[in-house]
Amino acid sequence: MHTTTSRSPTQHCYGVIVDRRASWWLVEFHATETRPIAAHRLTGKLTRAMTDYLRQDAGSDDAFTEVASLNPESCCWSGEFAFVPSRQSPDRFDIDAHPWGSDADEQETRLAEVMIDSTLFPLPAGFVSVLQTLPPEDLPVLAIRPSDYRCATFEVLTARYMPTYRPLSPWRDLSNDAVTDGGCNIVGWKPAQDWIKPA
């Protein structure tokens, strides 16, 4: 069990650690629901207290300074965490405890990535966050996601939310292919039934 103490205010949560967009993040999930509630950008470091604890536990003075050393074979995993504001970077956090962890499932990974992207790229007016409300199943809507190209922050596409058809990859394009086959996850949507009509 990895536990430490720190002089900084410590926060505790169930969440997912993920390496995304050139940073480590801790995405906090609601305790009783499968939805994320906050994304905390990490420094990528462990607190000194946690490093000392892990080194003592392992009987070695090597390593255990980086978040990646907690789970070297993964860039995304879930678990319980304690984190504190970094003394070097006031807008980022260091991991201070990690009692247990396991592989994040597909839904947790997708929602964690959406939470991070939504934090980095606030939705334009008129779009509803997928973390707030989802559209009626199978109804075509205008969906928005971060762009993979430097010329645009977002791209908009016609898509459908189809959890019955594909629970783990519910956002589909009009040909029923996963929208992630050609880009990022959907982060928001808006109704478009007035002008997207069936043939």
N, C-alpha and C. Protein backbone atom coordinates (compact mmCIF):
# COMPACT_ATOMS: atom_id res chain seq x y z
N MET A 1 0.85 -1.18 0.00
CA MET A 1 0.00 0.00 0.00
C MET A 1 0.89 1.23 0.00
N HIS A 2 0.71 2.12 -0.99
CA HIS A 2 1.52 3.32 -1.09
C HIS A 2 0.82 4.47 -0.39
N THR A 3 1.29 4.86 0.79
CA THR A 3 0.70 5.99 1.49
C THR A 3 1.80 6.90 1.99
N THR A 4 1.53 8.19 2.01
CA THR A 4 2.51 9.15 2.47
C THR A 4 1.79 10.26 3.21
N THR A 5 2.57 11.12 3.82
CA THR A 5 2.02 12.33 4.40
C THR A 5 2.71 13.52 3.76
N SER A 6 2.05 14.65 3.73
CA SER A 6 2.61 15.85 3.11
C SER A 6 2.13 17.07 3.85
N ARG A 7 2.95 18.11 3.81
CA ARG A 7 2.56 19.35 4.48
C ARG A 7 1.56 20.15 3.65
N SER A 8 1.42 19.85 2.36
CA SER A 8 0.48 20.57 1.51
C SER A 8 -0.91 19.98 1.65
N PRO A 9 -1.97 20.76 1.33
CA PRO A 9 -3.33 20.22 1.39
C PRO A 9 -3.47 19.04 0.43
N THR A 10 -3.88 17.92 0.97
CA THR A 10 -3.98 16.70 0.17
C THR A 10 -5.42 16.45 -0.23
N GLN A 11 -5.62 16.12 -1.50
CA GLN A 11 -6.93 15.73 -1.99
C GLN A 11 -6.89 14.24 -2.34
N HIS A 12 -8.04 13.57 -2.15
CA HIS A 12 -8.13 12.14 -2.43
C HIS A 12 -9.26 11.91 -3.44
N CYS A 13 -9.06 10.93 -4.31
CA CYS A 13 -10.14 10.64 -5.27
C CYS A 13 -9.93 9.27 -5.89
N TYR A 14 -11.03 8.75 -6.48
CA TYR A 14 -10.92 7.64 -7.42
C TYR A 14 -10.76 8.30 -8.78
N GLY A 15 -9.85 7.80 -9.60
CA GLY A 15 -9.67 8.43 -10.89
C GLY A 15 -8.85 7.60 -11.85
N VAL A 16 -8.51 8.24 -12.95
CA VAL A 16 -7.71 7.61 -14.00
C VAL A 16 -6.51 8.50 -14.26
N ILE A 17 -5.33 7.92 -14.24
CA ILE A 17 -4.12 8.63 -14.66
C ILE A 17 -3.89 8.30 -16.13
N VAL A 18 -3.66 9.33 -16.92
CA VAL A 18 -3.48 9.13 -18.35
C VAL A 18 -2.45 10.11 -18.89
N ASP A 19 -1.62 9.62 -19.79
CA ASP A 19 -0.65 10.46 -20.50
C ASP A 19 -1.33 10.93 -21.78
N ARG A 20 -1.65 12.23 -21.85
CA ARG A 20 -2.39 12.75 -23.00
C ARG A 20 -1.95 14.18 -23.32
N ARG A 21 -1.77 14.44 -24.59
CA ARG A 21 -1.40 15.77 -25.09
C ARG A 21 -0.17 16.30 -24.36
N ALA A 22 0.84 15.44 -24.32
CA ALA A 22 2.18 15.78 -23.81
C ALA A 22 2.19 16.11 -22.32
N SER A 23 1.19 15.65 -21.56
CA SER A 23 1.16 15.84 -20.11
C SER A 23 0.54 14.62 -19.44
N TRP A 24 0.92 14.42 -18.19
CA TRP A 24 0.23 13.44 -17.36
C TRP A 24 -0.95 14.14 -16.70
N TRP A 25 -2.09 13.44 -16.61
CA TRP A 25 -3.32 13.97 -16.01
C TRP A 25 -3.88 12.97 -15.02
N LEU A 26 -4.53 13.48 -14.01
CA LEU A 26 -5.37 12.67 -13.12
C LEU A 26 -6.80 13.13 -13.33
N VAL A 27 -7.62 12.28 -13.90
CA VAL A 27 -9.03 12.60 -14.14
C VAL A 27 -9.83 12.01 -13.00
N GLU A 28 -10.48 12.88 -12.25
CA GLU A 28 -11.25 12.48 -11.08
C GLU A 28 -12.65 12.03 -11.50
N PHE A 29 -13.08 10.89 -10.99
CA PHE A 29 -14.40 10.36 -11.29
C PHE A 29 -15.30 10.48 -10.07
N HIS A 30 -16.59 10.65 -10.32
CA HIS A 30 -17.57 10.70 -9.25
C HIS A 30 -17.55 9.37 -8.50
N ALA A 31 -17.67 9.44 -7.20
CA ALA A 31 -17.51 8.25 -6.36
C ALA A 31 -18.54 7.16 -6.65
N THR A 32 -19.76 7.55 -7.01
CA THR A 32 -20.81 6.55 -7.19
C THR A 32 -21.34 6.47 -8.62
N GLU A 33 -20.75 7.20 -9.54
CA GLU A 33 -21.20 7.18 -10.93
C GLU A 33 -20.00 7.04 -11.85
N THR A 34 -20.25 6.52 -13.05
CA THR A 34 -19.16 6.35 -14.01
C THR A 34 -19.04 7.60 -14.88
N ARG A 35 -18.77 8.72 -14.24
CA ARG A 35 -18.58 9.96 -15.01
C ARG A 35 -17.46 10.77 -14.37
N PRO A 36 -16.66 11.42 -15.20
CA PRO A 36 -15.58 12.25 -14.67
C PRO A 36 -16.12 13.61 -14.21
N ILE A 37 -15.46 14.17 -13.21
CA ILE A 37 -15.91 15.47 -12.71
C ILE A 37 -14.81 16.54 -12.77
N ALA A 38 -13.56 16.14 -12.95
CA ALA A 38 -12.49 17.14 -13.04
C ALA A 38 -11.25 16.50 -13.64
N ALA A 39 -10.45 17.31 -14.31
CA ALA A 39 -9.16 16.88 -14.85
C ALA A 39 -8.07 17.72 -14.20
N HIS A 40 -7.12 17.07 -13.55
CA HIS A 40 -6.04 17.75 -12.85
C HIS A 40 -4.74 17.49 -13.62
N ARG A 41 -4.12 18.56 -14.12
CA ARG A 41 -2.86 18.38 -14.83
C ARG A 41 -1.74 18.12 -13.82
N LEU A 42 -0.95 17.09 -14.08
CA LEU A 42 0.13 16.70 -13.17
C LEU A 42 1.47 17.22 -13.66
N THR A 43 2.41 17.31 -12.72
CA THR A 43 3.78 17.63 -13.11
C THR A 43 4.47 16.41 -13.72
N GLY A 44 3.93 15.24 -13.44
CA GLY A 44 4.59 14.00 -13.84
C GLY A 44 5.50 13.47 -12.73
N LYS A 45 5.52 14.17 -11.60
CA LYS A 45 6.40 13.79 -10.49
C LYS A 45 5.60 13.24 -9.30
N LEU A 46 6.28 12.48 -8.48
CA LEU A 46 5.75 12.05 -7.19
C LEU A 46 6.28 13.00 -6.12
N THR A 47 5.55 13.13 -5.02
CA THR A 47 6.06 13.94 -3.93
C THR A 47 7.31 13.27 -3.34
N ARG A 48 8.11 14.07 -2.68
CA ARG A 48 9.32 13.52 -2.05
C ARG A 48 8.95 12.45 -1.03
N ALA A 49 7.88 12.70 -0.28
CA ALA A 49 7.46 11.73 0.73
C ALA A 49 7.09 10.40 0.10
N MET A 50 6.39 10.45 -1.03
CA MET A 50 6.00 9.21 -1.69
C MET A 50 7.22 8.49 -2.29
N THR A 51 8.12 9.27 -2.88
CA THR A 51 9.34 8.68 -3.41
C THR A 51 10.13 7.97 -2.30
N ASP A 52 10.26 8.63 -1.16
CA ASP A 52 10.98 8.01 -0.03
C ASP A 52 10.30 6.74 0.43
N TYR A 53 8.96 6.77 0.49
CA TYR A 53 8.22 5.58 0.91
C TYR A 53 8.45 4.42 -0.06
N LEU A 54 8.34 4.69 -1.36
CA LEU A 54 8.49 3.63 -2.35
C LEU A 54 9.91 3.07 -2.36
N ARG A 55 10.89 3.96 -2.20
CA ARG A 55 12.28 3.48 -2.16
C ARG A 55 12.52 2.60 -0.93
N GLN A 56 11.96 3.01 0.19
CA GLN A 56 12.12 2.21 1.41
C GLN A 56 11.42 0.87 1.26
N ASP A 57 10.23 0.89 0.67
CA ASP A 57 9.46 -0.34 0.47
C ASP A 57 10.20 -1.30 -0.47
N ALA A 58 10.86 -0.73 -1.50
CA ALA A 58 11.56 -1.56 -2.49
C ALA A 58 12.98 -1.90 -2.05
N GLY A 59 13.47 -1.24 -1.00
CA GLY A 59 14.84 -1.47 -0.55
C GLY A 59 15.85 -0.98 -1.55
N SER A 60 15.52 0.11 -2.25
CA SER A 60 16.40 0.65 -3.28
C SER A 60 16.33 2.17 -3.27
N ASP A 61 17.45 2.79 -3.59
CA ASP A 61 17.49 4.25 -3.66
C ASP A 61 17.32 4.75 -5.09
N ASP A 62 16.94 3.87 -5.98
CA ASP A 62 16.80 4.24 -7.39
C ASP A 62 15.35 4.54 -7.75
N ALA A 63 15.21 5.40 -8.73
CA ALA A 63 13.92 5.67 -9.40
C ALA A 63 12.82 6.11 -8.42
N PHE A 64 11.58 5.79 -8.80
CA PHE A 64 10.38 6.16 -8.04
C PHE A 64 10.25 7.67 -7.83
N THR A 65 10.57 8.44 -8.85
CA THR A 65 10.36 9.88 -8.78
C THR A 65 9.30 10.36 -9.75
N GLU A 66 8.96 9.52 -10.74
CA GLU A 66 8.04 9.90 -11.81
C GLU A 66 6.73 9.14 -11.69
N VAL A 67 5.65 9.78 -12.16
CA VAL A 67 4.35 9.11 -12.21
C VAL A 67 4.45 7.82 -13.01
N ALA A 68 5.20 7.84 -14.09
CA ALA A 68 5.32 6.65 -14.95
C ALA A 68 5.88 5.45 -14.19
N SER A 69 6.64 5.69 -13.12
CA SER A 69 7.22 4.57 -12.37
C SER A 69 6.18 3.81 -11.56
N LEU A 70 4.99 4.40 -11.38
CA LEU A 70 3.92 3.71 -10.66
C LEU A 70 3.35 2.55 -11.46
N ASN A 71 3.38 2.67 -12.78
CA ASN A 71 2.84 1.63 -13.65
C ASN A 71 3.60 1.70 -14.98
N PRO A 72 4.85 1.22 -14.99
CA PRO A 72 5.73 1.42 -16.15
C PRO A 72 5.20 0.84 -17.46
N GLU A 73 4.28 -0.12 -17.38
CA GLU A 73 3.82 -0.77 -18.61
C GLU A 73 2.56 -0.15 -19.17
N SER A 74 2.10 0.96 -18.58
CA SER A 74 0.83 1.54 -19.02
C SER A 74 0.92 3.05 -19.05
N CYS A 75 0.14 3.65 -19.94
CA CYS A 75 0.02 5.12 -19.97
C CYS A 75 -1.40 5.54 -19.57
N CYS A 76 -2.18 4.57 -19.05
CA CYS A 76 -3.55 4.87 -18.60
C CYS A 76 -4.01 3.78 -17.64
N TRP A 77 -4.24 4.17 -16.39
CA TRP A 77 -4.75 3.21 -15.43
C TRP A 77 -5.61 3.91 -14.38
N SER A 78 -6.46 3.13 -13.73
CA SER A 78 -7.39 3.68 -12.74
C SER A 78 -6.93 3.29 -11.34
N GLY A 79 -7.53 3.92 -10.34
CA GLY A 79 -7.20 3.58 -8.97
C GLY A 79 -7.58 4.68 -8.01
N GLU A 80 -7.11 4.55 -6.79
CA GLU A 80 -7.29 5.59 -5.78
C GLU A 80 -5.98 6.38 -5.68
N PHE A 81 -6.13 7.69 -5.53
CA PHE A 81 -4.96 8.56 -5.53
C PHE A 81 -5.11 9.66 -4.48
N ALA A 82 -3.98 10.12 -3.99
CA ALA A 82 -3.91 11.37 -3.25
C ALA A 82 -2.98 12.28 -4.04
N PHE A 83 -3.32 13.55 -4.10
CA PHE A 83 -2.50 14.49 -4.88
C PHE A 83 -2.46 15.83 -4.18
N VAL A 84 -1.37 16.55 -4.40
CA VAL A 84 -1.16 17.83 -3.74
C VAL A 84 -0.69 18.85 -4.77
N PRO A 85 -0.95 20.15 -4.51
CA PRO A 85 -0.43 21.18 -5.42
C PRO A 85 1.09 21.12 -5.45
N SER A 86 1.64 21.25 -6.64
CA SER A 86 3.09 21.22 -6.79
C SER A 86 3.71 22.50 -6.25
N ARG A 87 4.84 22.37 -5.59
CA ARG A 87 5.55 23.55 -5.10
C ARG A 87 6.28 24.26 -6.24
N GLN A 88 6.59 23.53 -7.30
CA GLN A 88 7.30 24.13 -8.43
C GLN A 88 6.35 24.72 -9.48
N SER A 89 5.18 24.10 -9.64
CA SER A 89 4.21 24.54 -10.65
C SER A 89 2.86 24.68 -9.97
N PRO A 90 2.47 25.89 -9.58
CA PRO A 90 1.26 26.07 -8.77
C PRO A 90 -0.03 25.64 -9.44
N ASP A 91 -0.04 25.54 -10.77
CA ASP A 91 -1.25 25.13 -11.47
C ASP A 91 -1.26 23.63 -11.78
N ARG A 92 -0.30 22.91 -11.24
CA ARG A 92 -0.23 21.46 -11.47
C ARG A 92 -0.13 20.73 -10.13
N PHE A 93 -0.19 19.40 -10.22
CA PHE A 93 -0.23 18.59 -8.99
C PHE A 93 0.81 17.47 -9.05
N ASP A 94 1.23 17.03 -7.86
CA ASP A 94 2.09 15.86 -7.70
C ASP A 94 1.27 14.74 -7.04
N ILE A 95 1.57 13.52 -7.41
CA ILE A 95 0.90 12.37 -6.79
C ILE A 95 1.56 12.09 -5.45
N ASP A 96 0.73 11.96 -4.41
CA ASP A 96 1.22 11.80 -3.04
C ASP A 96 0.91 10.43 -2.46
N ALA A 97 -0.02 9.70 -3.05
CA ALA A 97 -0.32 8.34 -2.59
C ALA A 97 -1.10 7.62 -3.68
N HIS A 98 -0.91 6.30 -3.72
CA HIS A 98 -1.59 5.47 -4.72
C HIS A 98 -1.81 4.09 -4.10
N PRO A 99 -2.86 3.95 -3.24
CA PRO A 99 -3.06 2.69 -2.53
C PRO A 99 -3.25 1.48 -3.44
N TRP A 100 -3.95 1.66 -4.55
CA TRP A 100 -4.15 0.53 -5.45
C TRP A 100 -4.48 1.05 -6.86
N GLY A 101 -4.25 0.20 -7.84
CA GLY A 101 -4.55 0.58 -9.21
C GLY A 101 -4.79 -0.64 -10.07
N SER A 102 -5.44 -0.43 -11.22
CA SER A 102 -5.70 -1.50 -12.18
C SER A 102 -5.86 -0.88 -13.56
N ASP A 103 -5.89 -1.71 -14.57
CA ASP A 103 -6.05 -1.19 -15.92
C ASP A 103 -7.38 -0.46 -16.05
N ALA A 104 -7.37 0.72 -16.65
CA ALA A 104 -8.61 1.44 -16.91
C ALA A 104 -9.36 0.73 -18.02
N ASP A 105 -10.67 0.62 -17.89
CA ASP A 105 -11.44 -0.02 -18.95
C ASP A 105 -11.67 0.97 -20.11
N GLU A 106 -12.27 0.48 -21.18
CA GLU A 106 -12.42 1.31 -22.38
C GLU A 106 -13.28 2.55 -22.12
N GLN A 107 -14.35 2.38 -21.35
CA GLN A 107 -15.21 3.52 -21.07
C GLN A 107 -14.50 4.56 -20.21
N GLU A 108 -13.80 4.11 -19.18
CA GLU A 108 -13.06 5.04 -18.33
C GLU A 108 -12.02 5.81 -19.14
N THR A 109 -11.32 5.10 -20.02
CA THR A 109 -10.30 5.73 -20.84
C THR A 109 -10.92 6.78 -21.75
N ARG A 110 -12.02 6.42 -22.41
CA ARG A 110 -12.67 7.36 -23.33
C ARG A 110 -13.17 8.60 -22.58
N LEU A 111 -13.84 8.39 -21.44
CA LEU A 111 -14.37 9.52 -20.69
C LEU A 111 -13.25 10.38 -20.11
N ALA A 112 -12.16 9.77 -19.69
CA ALA A 112 -11.02 10.54 -19.18
C ALA A 112 -10.44 11.42 -20.29
N GLU A 113 -10.31 10.88 -21.49
CA GLU A 113 -9.78 11.66 -22.61
C GLU A 113 -10.72 12.81 -22.97
N VAL A 114 -12.03 12.54 -22.93
CA VAL A 114 -13.01 13.59 -23.21
C VAL A 114 -12.92 14.69 -22.16
N MET A 115 -12.75 14.31 -20.89
CA MET A 115 -12.65 15.30 -19.82
C MET A 115 -11.42 16.18 -20.02
N ILE A 116 -10.31 15.59 -20.38
CA ILE A 116 -9.08 16.36 -20.62
C ILE A 116 -9.26 17.31 -21.79
N ASP A 117 -9.80 16.80 -22.90
CA ASP A 117 -9.99 17.65 -24.08
C ASP A 117 -10.98 18.77 -23.79
N SER A 118 -12.02 18.48 -23.02
CA SER A 118 -13.01 19.50 -22.68
C SER A 118 -12.41 20.58 -21.77
N THR A 119 -11.44 20.18 -20.95
CA THR A 119 -10.75 21.14 -20.08
C THR A 119 -9.83 22.04 -20.90
N LEU A 120 -9.13 21.44 -21.85
CA LEU A 120 -8.19 22.21 -22.66
C LEU A 120 -8.89 23.07 -23.71
N PHE A 121 -10.01 22.57 -24.24
CA PHE A 121 -10.70 23.26 -25.33
C PHE A 121 -12.18 23.46 -24.97
N PRO A 122 -12.49 24.55 -24.26
CA PRO A 122 -13.90 24.80 -23.89
C PRO A 122 -14.79 24.85 -25.13
N LEU A 123 -15.98 24.29 -25.00
CA LEU A 123 -16.90 24.20 -26.14
C LEU A 123 -17.38 25.58 -26.59
N PRO A 124 -17.54 25.77 -27.89
CA PRO A 124 -18.17 27.00 -28.38
C PRO A 124 -19.62 27.08 -27.93
N ALA A 125 -20.15 28.29 -27.86
CA ALA A 125 -21.55 28.49 -27.47
C ALA A 125 -22.47 27.69 -28.39
N GLY A 126 -23.52 27.14 -27.79
CA GLY A 126 -24.51 26.40 -28.56
C GLY A 126 -24.34 24.90 -28.53
N PHE A 127 -23.17 24.42 -28.09
CA PHE A 127 -22.94 22.99 -28.01
C PHE A 127 -23.11 22.50 -26.57
N VAL A 128 -23.64 21.29 -26.44
CA VAL A 128 -23.86 20.67 -25.14
C VAL A 128 -22.75 19.66 -24.89
N SER A 129 -22.14 19.70 -23.72
CA SER A 129 -21.08 18.75 -23.40
C SER A 129 -21.64 17.34 -23.28
N VAL A 130 -20.91 16.37 -23.82
CA VAL A 130 -21.33 14.97 -23.69
C VAL A 130 -21.21 14.50 -22.25
N LEU A 131 -20.47 15.23 -21.42
CA LEU A 131 -20.35 14.88 -20.01
C LEU A 131 -21.53 15.41 -19.21
N GLN A 132 -22.35 16.25 -19.87
CA GLN A 132 -23.52 16.81 -19.21
C GLN A 132 -24.80 16.09 -19.65
N THR A 133 -25.01 16.04 -20.95
CA THR A 133 -26.22 15.41 -21.52
C THR A 133 -25.87 14.76 -22.84
N LEU A 134 -26.49 13.63 -23.11
CA LEU A 134 -26.27 12.93 -24.38
C LEU A 134 -27.52 13.05 -25.24
N PRO A 135 -27.37 13.02 -26.56
CA PRO A 135 -28.53 13.16 -27.43
C PRO A 135 -29.37 11.89 -27.45
N PRO A 136 -30.62 11.99 -27.95
CA PRO A 136 -31.43 10.78 -28.11
C PRO A 136 -30.70 9.77 -28.99
N GLU A 137 -30.85 8.51 -28.64
CA GLU A 137 -30.15 7.46 -29.39
C GLU A 137 -30.56 7.43 -30.85
N ASP A 138 -29.57 7.28 -31.72
CA ASP A 138 -29.72 7.13 -33.18
C ASP A 138 -30.09 8.43 -33.90
N LEU A 139 -30.36 9.51 -33.21
CA LEU A 139 -30.75 10.75 -33.86
C LEU A 139 -29.50 11.48 -34.37
N PRO A 140 -29.41 11.76 -35.67
CA PRO A 140 -28.25 12.51 -36.18
C PRO A 140 -28.18 13.90 -35.55
N VAL A 141 -26.98 14.27 -35.13
CA VAL A 141 -26.75 15.58 -34.53
C VAL A 141 -25.46 16.16 -35.10
N LEU A 142 -25.25 17.44 -34.88
CA LEU A 142 -23.95 18.03 -35.17
C LEU A 142 -23.06 17.75 -33.97
N ALA A 143 -22.01 17.01 -34.18
CA ALA A 143 -21.08 16.66 -33.10
C ALA A 143 -19.78 17.44 -33.29
N ILE A 144 -19.14 17.75 -32.19
CA ILE A 144 -17.90 18.53 -32.25
C ILE A 144 -16.81 17.80 -31.48
N ARG A 145 -15.59 17.88 -32.01
CA ARG A 145 -14.44 17.26 -31.36
C ARG A 145 -13.19 18.09 -31.65
N PRO A 146 -12.15 17.96 -30.81
CA PRO A 146 -10.91 18.67 -31.10
C PRO A 146 -10.34 18.21 -32.43
N SER A 147 -9.76 19.14 -33.16
CA SER A 147 -9.17 18.81 -34.46
C SER A 147 -7.77 18.26 -34.28
N ASP A 148 -7.40 17.33 -35.14
CA ASP A 148 -6.03 16.81 -35.16
C ASP A 148 -5.12 17.69 -36.01
N TYR A 149 -5.66 18.76 -36.57
CA TYR A 149 -4.89 19.61 -37.48
C TYR A 149 -4.67 20.98 -36.86
N ARG A 150 -3.53 21.58 -37.12
CA ARG A 150 -3.17 22.86 -36.53
C ARG A 150 -4.01 24.01 -37.05
N CYS A 151 -4.63 23.84 -38.20
CA CYS A 151 -5.39 24.94 -38.80
C CYS A 151 -6.72 25.18 -38.12
N ALA A 152 -7.14 24.28 -37.20
CA ALA A 152 -8.44 24.44 -36.54
C ALA A 152 -8.39 23.84 -35.15
N THR A 153 -9.10 24.47 -34.22
CA THR A 153 -9.20 23.93 -32.86
C THR A 153 -10.20 22.79 -32.82
N PHE A 154 -11.32 22.94 -33.54
CA PHE A 154 -12.38 21.93 -33.56
C PHE A 154 -12.71 21.51 -34.98
N GLU A 155 -13.37 20.37 -35.09
CA GLU A 155 -14.04 20.01 -36.32
C GLU A 155 -15.45 19.54 -35.98
N VAL A 156 -16.37 19.81 -36.87
CA VAL A 156 -17.78 19.47 -36.66
C VAL A 156 -18.16 18.41 -37.68
N LEU A 157 -18.92 17.42 -37.25
CA LEU A 157 -19.36 16.36 -38.15
C LEU A 157 -20.76 15.91 -37.77
N THR A 158 -21.43 15.29 -38.70
CA THR A 158 -22.74 14.70 -38.43
C THR A 158 -22.50 13.31 -37.85
N ALA A 159 -23.09 13.05 -36.71
CA ALA A 159 -22.85 11.76 -36.06
C ALA A 159 -24.09 11.35 -35.28
N ARG A 160 -24.08 10.10 -34.83
CA ARG A 160 -25.17 9.57 -34.00
C ARG A 160 -24.58 8.91 -32.75
N TYR A 161 -25.31 9.05 -31.66
CA TYR A 161 -24.93 8.38 -30.42
C TYR A 161 -25.69 7.07 -30.37
N MET A 162 -24.98 5.92 -30.41
CA MET A 162 -25.60 4.60 -30.57
C MET A 162 -25.08 3.61 -29.53
N PRO A 163 -25.39 3.82 -28.25
CA PRO A 163 -24.85 2.92 -27.21
C PRO A 163 -25.38 1.50 -27.29
N THR A 164 -26.59 1.31 -27.80
CA THR A 164 -27.11 -0.06 -27.92
C THR A 164 -26.34 -0.83 -28.98
N TYR A 165 -26.00 -0.14 -30.07
CA TYR A 165 -25.28 -0.77 -31.18
C TYR A 165 -23.83 -1.07 -30.81
N ARG A 166 -23.15 -0.12 -30.17
CA ARG A 166 -21.76 -0.29 -29.77
C ARG A 166 -21.52 0.39 -28.42
N PRO A 167 -21.78 -0.32 -27.32
CA PRO A 167 -21.68 0.30 -25.99
C PRO A 167 -20.31 0.92 -25.68
N LEU A 168 -19.23 0.31 -26.17
CA LEU A 168 -17.90 0.81 -25.84
C LEU A 168 -17.41 1.89 -26.80
N SER A 169 -18.08 2.02 -27.91
CA SER A 169 -17.72 3.05 -28.89
C SER A 169 -19.01 3.60 -29.50
N PRO A 170 -19.78 4.33 -28.69
CA PRO A 170 -21.16 4.66 -29.09
C PRO A 170 -21.30 5.76 -30.14
N TRP A 171 -20.29 6.60 -30.31
CA TRP A 171 -20.41 7.67 -31.31
C TRP A 171 -20.02 7.13 -32.67
N ARG A 172 -21.00 7.17 -33.60
CA ARG A 172 -20.80 6.60 -34.94
C ARG A 172 -21.08 7.65 -36.00
N ASP A 173 -20.40 7.54 -37.12
CA ASP A 173 -20.74 8.42 -38.24
C ASP A 173 -21.96 7.86 -38.96
N LEU A 174 -22.38 8.50 -40.03
CA LEU A 174 -23.62 8.08 -40.68
C LEU A 174 -23.53 6.71 -41.34
N SER A 175 -22.30 6.22 -41.56
CA SER A 175 -22.15 4.88 -42.13
C SER A 175 -21.97 3.83 -41.03
N ASN A 176 -22.15 4.26 -39.77
CA ASN A 176 -22.04 3.40 -38.58
C ASN A 176 -20.60 3.05 -38.20
N ASP A 177 -19.61 3.70 -38.81
CA ASP A 177 -18.23 3.51 -38.38
C ASP A 177 -17.97 4.37 -37.14
N ALA A 178 -17.04 3.94 -36.31
CA ALA A 178 -16.70 4.71 -35.12
C ALA A 178 -16.08 6.05 -35.53
N VAL A 179 -16.53 7.13 -34.91
CA VAL A 179 -15.96 8.43 -35.25
C VAL A 179 -14.47 8.49 -34.92
N THR A 180 -14.02 7.67 -33.97
CA THR A 180 -12.61 7.68 -33.60
C THR A 180 -11.73 7.02 -34.65
N ASP A 181 -12.34 6.39 -35.67
CA ASP A 181 -11.54 5.85 -36.77
C ASP A 181 -10.85 6.97 -37.53
N GLY A 182 -11.43 8.18 -37.46
CA GLY A 182 -10.86 9.28 -38.23
C GLY A 182 -10.56 10.51 -37.41
N GLY A 183 -10.45 10.38 -36.09
CA GLY A 183 -10.16 11.56 -35.28
C GLY A 183 -10.41 11.32 -33.81
N CYS A 184 -10.54 12.42 -33.07
CA CYS A 184 -10.70 12.38 -31.61
C CYS A 184 -12.11 11.98 -31.20
N ASN A 185 -12.29 11.81 -29.91
CA ASN A 185 -13.61 11.55 -29.34
C ASN A 185 -14.49 12.79 -29.45
N ILE A 186 -15.79 12.57 -29.52
CA ILE A 186 -16.76 13.66 -29.52
C ILE A 186 -16.81 14.27 -28.12
N VAL A 187 -16.77 15.61 -28.05
CA VAL A 187 -16.84 16.28 -26.75
C VAL A 187 -18.14 17.05 -26.56
N GLY A 188 -18.88 17.29 -27.65
CA GLY A 188 -20.12 18.04 -27.54
C GLY A 188 -21.00 17.82 -28.75
N TRP A 189 -22.23 18.31 -28.66
CA TRP A 189 -23.19 18.12 -29.75
C TRP A 189 -24.25 19.21 -29.69
N LYS A 190 -24.99 19.35 -30.79
CA LYS A 190 -26.15 20.24 -30.82
C LYS A 190 -27.19 19.65 -31.76
N PRO A 191 -28.47 19.87 -31.47
CA PRO A 191 -29.52 19.33 -32.34
C PRO A 191 -29.41 19.91 -33.75
N ALA A 192 -29.80 19.12 -34.72
CA ALA A 192 -29.76 19.59 -36.10
C ALA A 192 -30.91 19.00 -36.91
N GLN A 193 -31.97 18.56 -36.23
CA GLN A 193 -33.06 17.87 -36.94
C GLN A 193 -33.81 18.77 -37.93
N ASP A 194 -33.71 20.10 -37.73
CA ASP A 194 -34.42 21.00 -38.64
C ASP A 194 -33.89 20.94 -40.05
N TRP A 195 -32.63 20.62 -40.21
CA TRP A 195 -32.08 20.58 -41.58
C TRP A 195 -31.34 19.29 -41.90
N ILE A 196 -31.10 18.40 -40.91
CA ILE A 196 -30.63 17.06 -41.22
C ILE A 196 -31.86 16.15 -41.20
N LYS A 197 -32.34 15.81 -42.36
CA LYS A 197 -33.59 15.04 -42.46
C LYS A 197 -33.32 13.73 -43.20
N PRO A 198 -34.05 12.69 -42.85
CA PRO A 198 -33.85 11.41 -43.57
C PRO A 198 -34.22 11.54 -45.04
N ALA A 199 -33.54 10.76 -45.85
CA ALA A 199 -33.82 10.79 -47.31
C ALA A 199 -35.19 10.21 -47.59
